[in-house]
JSON list of C-alpha atoms and ligand atoms in Angstrom, two decimals:
[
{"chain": "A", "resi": 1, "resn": "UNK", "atom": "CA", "xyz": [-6.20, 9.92, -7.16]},
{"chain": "A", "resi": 2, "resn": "UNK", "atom": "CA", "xyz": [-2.88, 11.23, -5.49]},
{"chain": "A", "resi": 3, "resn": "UNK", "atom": "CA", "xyz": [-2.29, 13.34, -8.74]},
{"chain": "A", "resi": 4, "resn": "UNK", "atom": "CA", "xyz": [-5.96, 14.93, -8.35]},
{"chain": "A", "resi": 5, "resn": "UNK", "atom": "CA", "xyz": [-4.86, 15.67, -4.50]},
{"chain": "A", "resi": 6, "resn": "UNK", "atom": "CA", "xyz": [-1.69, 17.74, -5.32]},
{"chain": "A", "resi": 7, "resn": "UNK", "atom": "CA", "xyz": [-3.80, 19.63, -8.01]},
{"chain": "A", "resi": 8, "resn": "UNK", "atom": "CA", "xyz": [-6.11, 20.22, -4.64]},
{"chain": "A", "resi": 9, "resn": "UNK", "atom": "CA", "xyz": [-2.89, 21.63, -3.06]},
{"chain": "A", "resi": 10, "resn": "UNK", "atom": "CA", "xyz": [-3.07, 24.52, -5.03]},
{"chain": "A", "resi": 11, "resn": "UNK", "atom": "CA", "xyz": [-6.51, 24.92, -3.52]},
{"chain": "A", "resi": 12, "resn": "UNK", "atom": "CA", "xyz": [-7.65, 27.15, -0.52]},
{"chain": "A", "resi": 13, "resn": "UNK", "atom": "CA", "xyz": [-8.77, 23.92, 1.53]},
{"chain": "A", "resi": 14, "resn": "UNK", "atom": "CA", "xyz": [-5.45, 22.97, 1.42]},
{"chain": "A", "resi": 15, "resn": "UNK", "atom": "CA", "xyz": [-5.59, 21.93, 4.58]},
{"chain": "A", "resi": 16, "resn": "UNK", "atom": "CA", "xyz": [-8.52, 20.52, 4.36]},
{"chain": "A", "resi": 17, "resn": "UNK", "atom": "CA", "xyz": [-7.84, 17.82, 2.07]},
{"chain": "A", "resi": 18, "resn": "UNK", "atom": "CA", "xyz": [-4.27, 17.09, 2.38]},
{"chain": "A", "resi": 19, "resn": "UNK", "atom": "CA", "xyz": [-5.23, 15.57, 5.87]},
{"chain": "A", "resi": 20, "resn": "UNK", "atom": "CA", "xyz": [-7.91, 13.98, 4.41]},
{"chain": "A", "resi": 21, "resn": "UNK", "atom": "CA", "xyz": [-5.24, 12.29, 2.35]},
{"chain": "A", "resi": 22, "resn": "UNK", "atom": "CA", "xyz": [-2.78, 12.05, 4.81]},
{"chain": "A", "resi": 23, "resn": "UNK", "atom": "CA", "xyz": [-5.79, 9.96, 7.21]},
{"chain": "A", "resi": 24, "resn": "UNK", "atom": "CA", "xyz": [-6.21, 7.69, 3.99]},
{"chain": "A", "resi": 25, "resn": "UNK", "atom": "CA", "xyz": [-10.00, 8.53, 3.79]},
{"chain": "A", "resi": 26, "resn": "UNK", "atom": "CA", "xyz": [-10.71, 10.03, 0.39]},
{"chain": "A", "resi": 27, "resn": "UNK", "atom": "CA", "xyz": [-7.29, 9.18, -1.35]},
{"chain": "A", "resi": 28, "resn": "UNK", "atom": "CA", "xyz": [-5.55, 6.23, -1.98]},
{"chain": "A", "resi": 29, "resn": "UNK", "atom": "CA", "xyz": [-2.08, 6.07, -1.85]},
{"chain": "A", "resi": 30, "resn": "UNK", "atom": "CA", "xyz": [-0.09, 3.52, -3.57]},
{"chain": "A", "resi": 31, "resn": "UNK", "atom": "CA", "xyz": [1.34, 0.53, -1.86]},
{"chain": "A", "resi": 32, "resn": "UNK", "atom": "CA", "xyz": [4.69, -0.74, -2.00]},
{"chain": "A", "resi": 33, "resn": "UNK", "atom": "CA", "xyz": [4.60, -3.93, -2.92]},
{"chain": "A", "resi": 34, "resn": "UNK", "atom": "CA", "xyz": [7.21, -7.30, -4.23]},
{"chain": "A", "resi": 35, "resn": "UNK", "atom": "CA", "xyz": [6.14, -8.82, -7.69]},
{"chain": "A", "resi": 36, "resn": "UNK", "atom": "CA", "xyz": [6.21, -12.52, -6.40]},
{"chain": "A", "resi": 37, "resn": "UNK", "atom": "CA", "xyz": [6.91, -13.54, -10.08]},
{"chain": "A", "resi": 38, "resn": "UNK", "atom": "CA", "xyz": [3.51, -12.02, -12.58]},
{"chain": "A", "resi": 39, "resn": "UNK", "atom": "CA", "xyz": [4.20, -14.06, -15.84]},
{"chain": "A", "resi": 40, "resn": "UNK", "atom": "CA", "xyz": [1.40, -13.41, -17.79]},
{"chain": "A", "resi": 41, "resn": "UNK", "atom": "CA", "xyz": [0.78, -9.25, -17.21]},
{"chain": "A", "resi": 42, "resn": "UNK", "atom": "CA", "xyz": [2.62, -6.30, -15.95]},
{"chain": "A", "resi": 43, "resn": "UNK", "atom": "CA", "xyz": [1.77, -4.52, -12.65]},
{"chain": "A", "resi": 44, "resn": "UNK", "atom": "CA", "xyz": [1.37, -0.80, -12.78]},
{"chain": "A", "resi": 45, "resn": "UNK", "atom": "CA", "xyz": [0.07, 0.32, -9.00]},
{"chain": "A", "resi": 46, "resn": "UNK", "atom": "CA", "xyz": [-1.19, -1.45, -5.81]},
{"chain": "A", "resi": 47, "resn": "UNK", "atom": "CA", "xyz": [-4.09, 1.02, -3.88]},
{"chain": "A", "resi": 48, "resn": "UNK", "atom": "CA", "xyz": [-5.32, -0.21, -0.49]},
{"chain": "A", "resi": 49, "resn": "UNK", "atom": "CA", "xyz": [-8.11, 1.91, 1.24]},
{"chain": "A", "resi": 50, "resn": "UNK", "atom": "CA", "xyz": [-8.18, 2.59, 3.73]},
{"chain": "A", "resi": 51, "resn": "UNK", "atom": "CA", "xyz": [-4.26, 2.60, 4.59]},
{"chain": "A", "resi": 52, "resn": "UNK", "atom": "CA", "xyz": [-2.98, 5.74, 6.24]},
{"chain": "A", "resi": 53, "resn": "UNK", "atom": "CA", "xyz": [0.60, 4.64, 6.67]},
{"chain": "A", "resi": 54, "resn": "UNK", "atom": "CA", "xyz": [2.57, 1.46, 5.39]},
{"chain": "A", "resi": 55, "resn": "UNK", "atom": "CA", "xyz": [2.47, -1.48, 6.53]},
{"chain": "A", "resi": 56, "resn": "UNK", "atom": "CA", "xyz": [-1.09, -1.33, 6.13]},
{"chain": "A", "resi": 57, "resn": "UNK", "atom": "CA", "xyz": [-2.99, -1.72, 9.67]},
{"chain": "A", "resi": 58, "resn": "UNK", "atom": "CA", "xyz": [-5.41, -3.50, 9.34]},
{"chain": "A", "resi": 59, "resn": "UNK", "atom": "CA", "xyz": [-8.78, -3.41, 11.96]},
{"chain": "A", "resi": 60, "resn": "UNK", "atom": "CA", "xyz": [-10.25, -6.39, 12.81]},
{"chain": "A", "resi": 61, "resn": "UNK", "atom": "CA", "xyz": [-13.88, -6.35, 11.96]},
{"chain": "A", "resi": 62, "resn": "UNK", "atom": "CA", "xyz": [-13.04, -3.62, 9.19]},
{"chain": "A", "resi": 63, "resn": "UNK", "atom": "CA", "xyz": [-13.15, -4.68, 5.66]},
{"chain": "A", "resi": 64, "resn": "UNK", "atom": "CA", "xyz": [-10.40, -2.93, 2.95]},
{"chain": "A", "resi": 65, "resn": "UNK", "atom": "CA", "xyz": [-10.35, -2.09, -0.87]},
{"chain": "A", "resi": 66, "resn": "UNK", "atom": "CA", "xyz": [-7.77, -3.38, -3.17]},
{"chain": "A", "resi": 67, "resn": "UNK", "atom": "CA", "xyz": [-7.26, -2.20, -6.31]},
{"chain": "A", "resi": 68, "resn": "UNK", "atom": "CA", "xyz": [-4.94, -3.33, -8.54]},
{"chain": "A", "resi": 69, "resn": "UNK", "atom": "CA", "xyz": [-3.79, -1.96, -11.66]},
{"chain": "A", "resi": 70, "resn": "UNK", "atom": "CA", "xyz": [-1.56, -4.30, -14.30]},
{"chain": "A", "resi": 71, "resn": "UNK", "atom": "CA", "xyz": [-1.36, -4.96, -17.86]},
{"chain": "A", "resi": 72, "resn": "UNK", "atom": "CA", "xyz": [-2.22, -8.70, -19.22]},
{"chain": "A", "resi": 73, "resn": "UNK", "atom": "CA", "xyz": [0.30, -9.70, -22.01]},
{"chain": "A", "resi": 74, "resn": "UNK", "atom": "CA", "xyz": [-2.36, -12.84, -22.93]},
{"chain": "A", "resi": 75, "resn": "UNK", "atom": "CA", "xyz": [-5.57, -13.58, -23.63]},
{"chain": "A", "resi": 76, "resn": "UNK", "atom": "CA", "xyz": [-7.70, -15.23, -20.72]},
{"chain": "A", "resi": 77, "resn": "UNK", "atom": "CA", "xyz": [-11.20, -15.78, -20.60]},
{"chain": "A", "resi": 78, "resn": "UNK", "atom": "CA", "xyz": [-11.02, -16.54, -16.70]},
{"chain": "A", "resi": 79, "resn": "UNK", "atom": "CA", "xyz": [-8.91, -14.97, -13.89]},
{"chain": "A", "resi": 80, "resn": "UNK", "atom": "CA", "xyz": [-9.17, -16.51, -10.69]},
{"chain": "A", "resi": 81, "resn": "UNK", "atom": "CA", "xyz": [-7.92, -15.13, -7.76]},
{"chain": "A", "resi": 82, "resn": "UNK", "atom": "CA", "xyz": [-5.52, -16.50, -4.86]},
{"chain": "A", "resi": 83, "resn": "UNK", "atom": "CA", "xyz": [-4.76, -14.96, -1.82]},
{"chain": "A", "resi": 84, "resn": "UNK", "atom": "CA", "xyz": [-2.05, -16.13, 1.18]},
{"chain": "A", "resi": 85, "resn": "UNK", "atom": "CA", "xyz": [-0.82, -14.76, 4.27]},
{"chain": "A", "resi": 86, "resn": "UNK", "atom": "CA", "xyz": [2.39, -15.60, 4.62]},
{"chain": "A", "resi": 87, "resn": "UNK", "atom": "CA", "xyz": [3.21, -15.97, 8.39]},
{"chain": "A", "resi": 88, "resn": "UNK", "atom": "CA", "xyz": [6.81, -16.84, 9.75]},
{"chain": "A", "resi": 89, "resn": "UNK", "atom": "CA", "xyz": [7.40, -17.75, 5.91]},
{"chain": "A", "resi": 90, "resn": "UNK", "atom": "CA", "xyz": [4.47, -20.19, 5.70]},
{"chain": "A", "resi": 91, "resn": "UNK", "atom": "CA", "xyz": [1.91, -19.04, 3.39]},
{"chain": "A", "resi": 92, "resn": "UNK", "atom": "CA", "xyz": [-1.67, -19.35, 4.94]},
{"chain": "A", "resi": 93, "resn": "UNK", "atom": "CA", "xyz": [-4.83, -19.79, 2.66]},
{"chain": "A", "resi": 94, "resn": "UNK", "atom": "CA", "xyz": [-6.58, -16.40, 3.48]},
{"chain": "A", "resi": 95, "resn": "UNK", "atom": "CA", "xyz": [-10.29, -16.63, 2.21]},
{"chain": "A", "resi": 96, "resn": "UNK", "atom": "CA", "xyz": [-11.75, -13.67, 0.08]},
{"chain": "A", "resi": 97, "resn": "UNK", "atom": "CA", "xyz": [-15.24, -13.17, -0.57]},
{"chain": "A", "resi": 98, "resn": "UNK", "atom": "CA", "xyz": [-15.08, -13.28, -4.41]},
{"chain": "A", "resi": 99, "resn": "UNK", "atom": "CA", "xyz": [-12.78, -15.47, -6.26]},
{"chain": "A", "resi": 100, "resn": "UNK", "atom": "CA", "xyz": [-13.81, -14.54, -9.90]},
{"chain": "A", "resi": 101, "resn": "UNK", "atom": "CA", "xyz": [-11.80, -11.76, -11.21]},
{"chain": "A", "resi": 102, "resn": "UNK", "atom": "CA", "xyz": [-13.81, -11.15, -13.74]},
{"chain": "A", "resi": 103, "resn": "UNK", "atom": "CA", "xyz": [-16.35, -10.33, -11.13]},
{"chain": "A", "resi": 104, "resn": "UNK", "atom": "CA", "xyz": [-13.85, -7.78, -9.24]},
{"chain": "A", "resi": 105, "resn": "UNK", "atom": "CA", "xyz": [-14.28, -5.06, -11.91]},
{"chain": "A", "resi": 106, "resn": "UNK", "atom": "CA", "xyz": [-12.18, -6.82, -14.86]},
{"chain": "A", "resi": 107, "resn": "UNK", "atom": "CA", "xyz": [-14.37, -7.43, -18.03]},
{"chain": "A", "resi": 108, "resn": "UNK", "atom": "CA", "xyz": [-13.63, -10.52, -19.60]},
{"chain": "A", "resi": 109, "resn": "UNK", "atom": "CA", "xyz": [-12.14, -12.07, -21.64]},
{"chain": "A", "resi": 110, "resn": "UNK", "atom": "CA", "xyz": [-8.63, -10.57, -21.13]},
{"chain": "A", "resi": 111, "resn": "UNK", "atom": "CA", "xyz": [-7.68, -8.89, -23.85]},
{"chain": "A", "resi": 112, "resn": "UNK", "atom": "CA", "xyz": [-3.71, -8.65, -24.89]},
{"chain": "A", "resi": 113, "resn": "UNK", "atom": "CA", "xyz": [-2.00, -5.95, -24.20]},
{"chain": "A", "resi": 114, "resn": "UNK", "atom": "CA", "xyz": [-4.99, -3.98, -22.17]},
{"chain": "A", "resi": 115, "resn": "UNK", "atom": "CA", "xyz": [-5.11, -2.49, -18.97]},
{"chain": "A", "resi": 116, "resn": "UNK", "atom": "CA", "xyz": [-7.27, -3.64, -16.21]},
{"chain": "A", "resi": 117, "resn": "UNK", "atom": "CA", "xyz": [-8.39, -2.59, -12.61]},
{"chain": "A", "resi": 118, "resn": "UNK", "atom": "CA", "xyz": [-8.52, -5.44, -10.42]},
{"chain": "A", "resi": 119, "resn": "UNK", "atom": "CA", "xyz": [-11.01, -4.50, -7.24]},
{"chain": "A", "resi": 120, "resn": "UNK", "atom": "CA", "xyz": [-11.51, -6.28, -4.57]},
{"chain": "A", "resi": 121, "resn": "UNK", "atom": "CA", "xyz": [-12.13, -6.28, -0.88]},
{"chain": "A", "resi": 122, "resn": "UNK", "atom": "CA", "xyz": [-10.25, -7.92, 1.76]},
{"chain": "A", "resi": 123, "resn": "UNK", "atom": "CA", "xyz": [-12.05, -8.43, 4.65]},
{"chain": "A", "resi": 124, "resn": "UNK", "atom": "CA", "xyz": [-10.10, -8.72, 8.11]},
{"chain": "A", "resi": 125, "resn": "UNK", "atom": "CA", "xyz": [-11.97, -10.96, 10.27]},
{"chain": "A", "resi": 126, "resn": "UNK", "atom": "CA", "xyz": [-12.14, -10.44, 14.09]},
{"chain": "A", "resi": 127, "resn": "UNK", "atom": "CA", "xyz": [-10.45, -13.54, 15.24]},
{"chain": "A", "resi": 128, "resn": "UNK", "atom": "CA", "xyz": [-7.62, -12.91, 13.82]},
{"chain": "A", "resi": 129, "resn": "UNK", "atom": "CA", "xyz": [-4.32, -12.60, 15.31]},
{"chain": "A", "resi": 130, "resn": "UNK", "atom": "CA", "xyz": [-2.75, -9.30, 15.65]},
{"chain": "A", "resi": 131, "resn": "UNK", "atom": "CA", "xyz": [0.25, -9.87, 13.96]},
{"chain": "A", "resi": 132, "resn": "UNK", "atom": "CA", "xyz": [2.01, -8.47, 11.21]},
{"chain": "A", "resi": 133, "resn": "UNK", "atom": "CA", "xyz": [2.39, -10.73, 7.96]},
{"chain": "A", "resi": 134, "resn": "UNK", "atom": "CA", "xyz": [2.90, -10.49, 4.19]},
{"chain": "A", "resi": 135, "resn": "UNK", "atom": "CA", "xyz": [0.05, -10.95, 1.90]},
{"chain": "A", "resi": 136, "resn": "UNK", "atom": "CA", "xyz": [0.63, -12.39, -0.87]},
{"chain": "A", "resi": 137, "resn": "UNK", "atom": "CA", "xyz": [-2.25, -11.67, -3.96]},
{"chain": "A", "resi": 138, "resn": "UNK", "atom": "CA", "xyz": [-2.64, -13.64, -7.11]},
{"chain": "A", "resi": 139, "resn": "UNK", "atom": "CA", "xyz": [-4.52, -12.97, -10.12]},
{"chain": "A", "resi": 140, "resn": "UNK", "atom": "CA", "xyz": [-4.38, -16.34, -12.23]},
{"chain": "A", "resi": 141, "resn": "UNK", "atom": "CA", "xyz": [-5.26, -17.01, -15.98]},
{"chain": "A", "resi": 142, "resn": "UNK", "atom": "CA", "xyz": [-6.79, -19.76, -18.25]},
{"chain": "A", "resi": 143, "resn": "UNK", "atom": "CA", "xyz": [-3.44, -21.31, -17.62]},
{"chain": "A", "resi": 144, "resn": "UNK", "atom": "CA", "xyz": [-2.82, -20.65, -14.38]},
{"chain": "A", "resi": 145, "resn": "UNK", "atom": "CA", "xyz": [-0.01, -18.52, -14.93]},
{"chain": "A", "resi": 146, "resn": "UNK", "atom": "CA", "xyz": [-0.41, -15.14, -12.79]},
{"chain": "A", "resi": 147, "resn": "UNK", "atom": "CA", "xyz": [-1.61, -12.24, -14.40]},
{"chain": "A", "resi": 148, "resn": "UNK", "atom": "CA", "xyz": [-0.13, -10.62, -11.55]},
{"chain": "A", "resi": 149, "resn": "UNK", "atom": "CA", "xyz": [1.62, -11.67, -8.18]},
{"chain": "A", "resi": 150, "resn": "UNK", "atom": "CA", "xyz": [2.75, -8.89, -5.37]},
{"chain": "A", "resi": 151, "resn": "UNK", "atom": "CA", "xyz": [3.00, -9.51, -1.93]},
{"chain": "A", "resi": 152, "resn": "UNK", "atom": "CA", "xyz": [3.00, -6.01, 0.55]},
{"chain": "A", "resi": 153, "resn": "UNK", "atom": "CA", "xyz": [3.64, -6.48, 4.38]},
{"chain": "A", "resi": 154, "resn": "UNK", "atom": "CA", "xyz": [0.32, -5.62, 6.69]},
{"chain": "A", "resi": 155, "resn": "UNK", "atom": "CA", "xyz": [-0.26, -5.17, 10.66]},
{"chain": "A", "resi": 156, "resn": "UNK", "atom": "CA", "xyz": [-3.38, -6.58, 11.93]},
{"chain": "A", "resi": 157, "resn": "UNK", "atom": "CA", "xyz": [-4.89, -4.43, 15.07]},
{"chain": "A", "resi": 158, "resn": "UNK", "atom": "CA", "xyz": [-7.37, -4.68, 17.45]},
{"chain": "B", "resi": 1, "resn": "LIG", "atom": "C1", "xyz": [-7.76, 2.03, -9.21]},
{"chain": "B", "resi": 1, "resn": "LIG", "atom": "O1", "xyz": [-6.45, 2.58, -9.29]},
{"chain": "B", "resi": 1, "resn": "LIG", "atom": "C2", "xyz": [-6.18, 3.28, -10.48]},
{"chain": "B", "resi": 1, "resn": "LIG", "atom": "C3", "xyz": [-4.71, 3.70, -10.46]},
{"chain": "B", "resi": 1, "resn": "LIG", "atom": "O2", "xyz": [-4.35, 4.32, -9.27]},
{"chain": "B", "resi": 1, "resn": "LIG", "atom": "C4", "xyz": [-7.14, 4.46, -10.60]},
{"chain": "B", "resi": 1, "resn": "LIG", "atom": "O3", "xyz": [-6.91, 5.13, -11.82]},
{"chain": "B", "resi": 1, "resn": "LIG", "atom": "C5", "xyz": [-8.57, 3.94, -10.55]},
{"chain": "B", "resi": 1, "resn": "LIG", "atom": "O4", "xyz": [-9.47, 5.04, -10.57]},
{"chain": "B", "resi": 1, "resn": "LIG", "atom": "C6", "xyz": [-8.79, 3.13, -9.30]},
{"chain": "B", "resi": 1, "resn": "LIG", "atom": "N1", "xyz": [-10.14, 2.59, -9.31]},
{"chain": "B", "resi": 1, "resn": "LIG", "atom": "C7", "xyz": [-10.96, 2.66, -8.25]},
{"chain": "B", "resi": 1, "resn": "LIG", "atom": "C8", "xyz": [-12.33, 2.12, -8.44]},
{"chain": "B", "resi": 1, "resn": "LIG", "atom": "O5", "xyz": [-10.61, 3.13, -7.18]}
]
């Protein structure tokens, strides 16, 4: 997606649809994020929409698109998906709607050496506390090994 917006560049709408990019709408820009240890698969790119500008603010009430993009090294015929925010180093169960990965666009089973989109949504609920924390995002297999593990830093707002 970033690739298709520099080709844009060249474009007369510049303008036009840099900002877009720059306000996070209709591009995606890749996250920096830690591999908390992925045994099982490779991760190529982290995309969170909408995320103007790292750490990630996050709305309350808003709900945000992960996508995930990594490379399994096994076979799995499940993936099951854990998610934590880690607050003053104590990780936090944080509950997504859809646990199944391979009901968050990955067809299963796993296949070795393939690449897969993980997509997902993380909803930010309004009681929340606005705080900034780490979330931490794991993609587990038949053996509960992680297919992948990253953790990227986030701001909850109002
Ligand atoms: C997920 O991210 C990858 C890599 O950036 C991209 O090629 C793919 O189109 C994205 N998928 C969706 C549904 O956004």
């Amino acid at each position: 997606l970033l690739s298709h917006c520099y080709k844009r560049n060249m474009d007369v709408r510049t303008g036009f649809i840099v900002s877009l990019c720059l306000m996070g709408l209709t591009c995606a820009e890749p996250v920096k994020y830690l591999d908390c240890g992925s045994k099982s698969g490779k991760v190529a790119t982290v995309d969170i929409t909408p995320c103007a500008s790292q750490p990630c603010q996050l709305h309350k009430g808003q709900s945000y698109s992960v996508n995930v993009t990594f490379n399994s090294a096994v076979e799995s015929q499940t993936s099951k998906a854990l998610v934590h925010g880690i607050i003053a180093g104590v990780p936090v169960p944080f509950p997504i709607p859809m646990e199944d990965g391979c009901k968050s666009g990955i067809q299963c089973p796993i296949q070795k050496q393939q690449s897969y989109h993980y997509l997902n949504s993380l909803p930010v609920k309004t009681e929340y506390p606005a705080i900034k924390l780490v979330v931490e995002w794991e993609l587990r297999d038949d053996d509960k090994q992680d297919l992948f593990c990253i953790r990227f830093p986030v701001q909850i707002v109002s």
